[in-house]
Amino acid sequence: PISKAPYRMAPIELKELKDQLQELLERGFIRPSVSPWGAPVLFVKKKDGSMRLCIDYPVFMDLMNRIFYEFLDKFFIVFVDDILVFSKSKEEHEDHLRTVLQTLRQ
């Protein structure tokens, strides 16, 4: 599983994080999770002064690219939360899928 420690936040940012997560939870956009997978979050100030919650996907993508380095562009492409496995035959595809799933389990 891929996980990175959360970034340090000032108390006001922690409050904003809790508020925004609670709103997303209430609106049904997110749900509680105990998954070992995760990426750090950060805030970006919007023009109106409010804070936009952002996931630091470059960090997550870097980790995923390192884990799947030997397969990248051979039969595997990863982008954020999408994984594309491509093959020339059904049998080859089964092998590729097995390889990717085993790598994800490790």
XYZ file of C-alpha atoms in Angstrom:
106
model
C 0.000 0.000 0.000
C 1.068 3.531 -0.765
C 0.772 6.077 1.972
C 2.662 9.188 2.970
C 2.576 11.027 6.253
C 0.272 14.059 6.226
C 1.785 17.504 5.917
C 1.975 19.627 9.037
C -0.821 22.159 9.275
C -1.427 25.217 11.370
C -4.369 24.965 13.794
C -6.514 27.142 11.519
C -5.763 24.820 8.575
C -6.644 21.756 10.664
C -9.987 23.344 11.537
C -10.600 24.158 7.863
C -9.678 20.577 6.929
C -12.138 19.126 9.451
C -14.873 21.510 8.282
C -14.357 20.728 4.591
C -14.144 16.974 5.185
C -17.328 17.087 7.261
C -19.137 18.949 4.477
C -17.912 16.460 1.852
C -19.017 13.593 4.101
C -22.484 15.096 4.652
C -22.917 15.665 0.905
C -21.990 12.050 0.173
C -18.854 12.887 -1.829
C -16.563 10.976 0.527
C -16.943 8.206 3.085
C -14.921 7.113 6.112
C -12.004 4.856 5.247
C -9.299 2.905 7.025
C -7.490 2.115 3.781
C -3.696 1.920 3.972
C -3.587 3.874 0.684
C -3.397 7.636 0.830
C -1.861 10.867 -0.400
C -1.200 14.078 1.519
C -3.562 17.033 1.270
C -2.832 20.735 1.202
C -4.710 24.006 0.848
C -4.522 26.503 -1.980
C -5.894 29.975 -1.361
C -8.588 30.983 -3.859
C -9.045 34.507 -5.238
C -11.899 35.158 -2.816
C -9.646 34.269 0.146
C -11.261 30.920 0.901
C -9.210 27.740 0.928
C -9.415 24.958 -1.665
C -8.620 21.456 -0.410
C -6.245 19.694 -2.821
C -4.689 16.260 -2.846
C -0.962 16.323 -3.570
C -1.170 13.878 -6.464
C 2.389 14.471 -7.748
C 3.691 12.818 -4.569
C 1.278 9.909 -5.012
C 2.107 9.604 -8.716
C 5.838 9.563 -7.961
C 5.347 6.681 -5.541
C 3.180 4.734 -7.992
C 5.670 5.285 -10.818
C 8.518 4.006 -8.647
C 6.596 0.878 -7.676
C 5.553 0.052 -11.240
C 8.696 1.348 -12.950
C 9.614 -1.955 -14.620
C 6.133 -2.261 -16.204
C 5.521 1.357 -17.252
C 4.780 1.750 -20.958
C 5.383 -1.977 -21.537
C 1.885 -3.083 -20.572
C 0.955 -0.643 -17.846
C 0.102 3.053 -17.476
C -0.935 4.780 -14.259
C -2.507 8.228 -13.917
C -3.706 9.421 -10.528
C -6.275 6.760 -9.564
C -6.560 5.079 -12.969
C -4.539 2.045 -14.000
C -4.497 0.932 -17.624
C -3.235 -2.550 -18.450
C -2.860 -3.334 -22.139
C -1.910 -6.562 -23.914
C -1.852 -8.229 -27.322
C -3.781 -11.357 -26.365
C -6.214 -12.598 -23.750
C -3.587 -14.913 -22.233
C -1.005 -12.137 -22.077
C -3.595 -9.841 -20.515
C -4.333 -12.378 -17.773
C -0.601 -12.538 -16.979
C -0.308 -8.754 -16.956
C -3.334 -8.352 -14.688
C -1.973 -10.991 -12.315
C 1.379 -9.158 -12.179
C -0.245 -5.779 -11.505
C -2.568 -7.150 -8.813
C 0.300 -8.953 -7.078
C 2.342 -5.751 -7.115
C -0.574 -3.802 -5.628
C -0.938 -6.380 -2.842
C 2.723 -6.039 -1.852
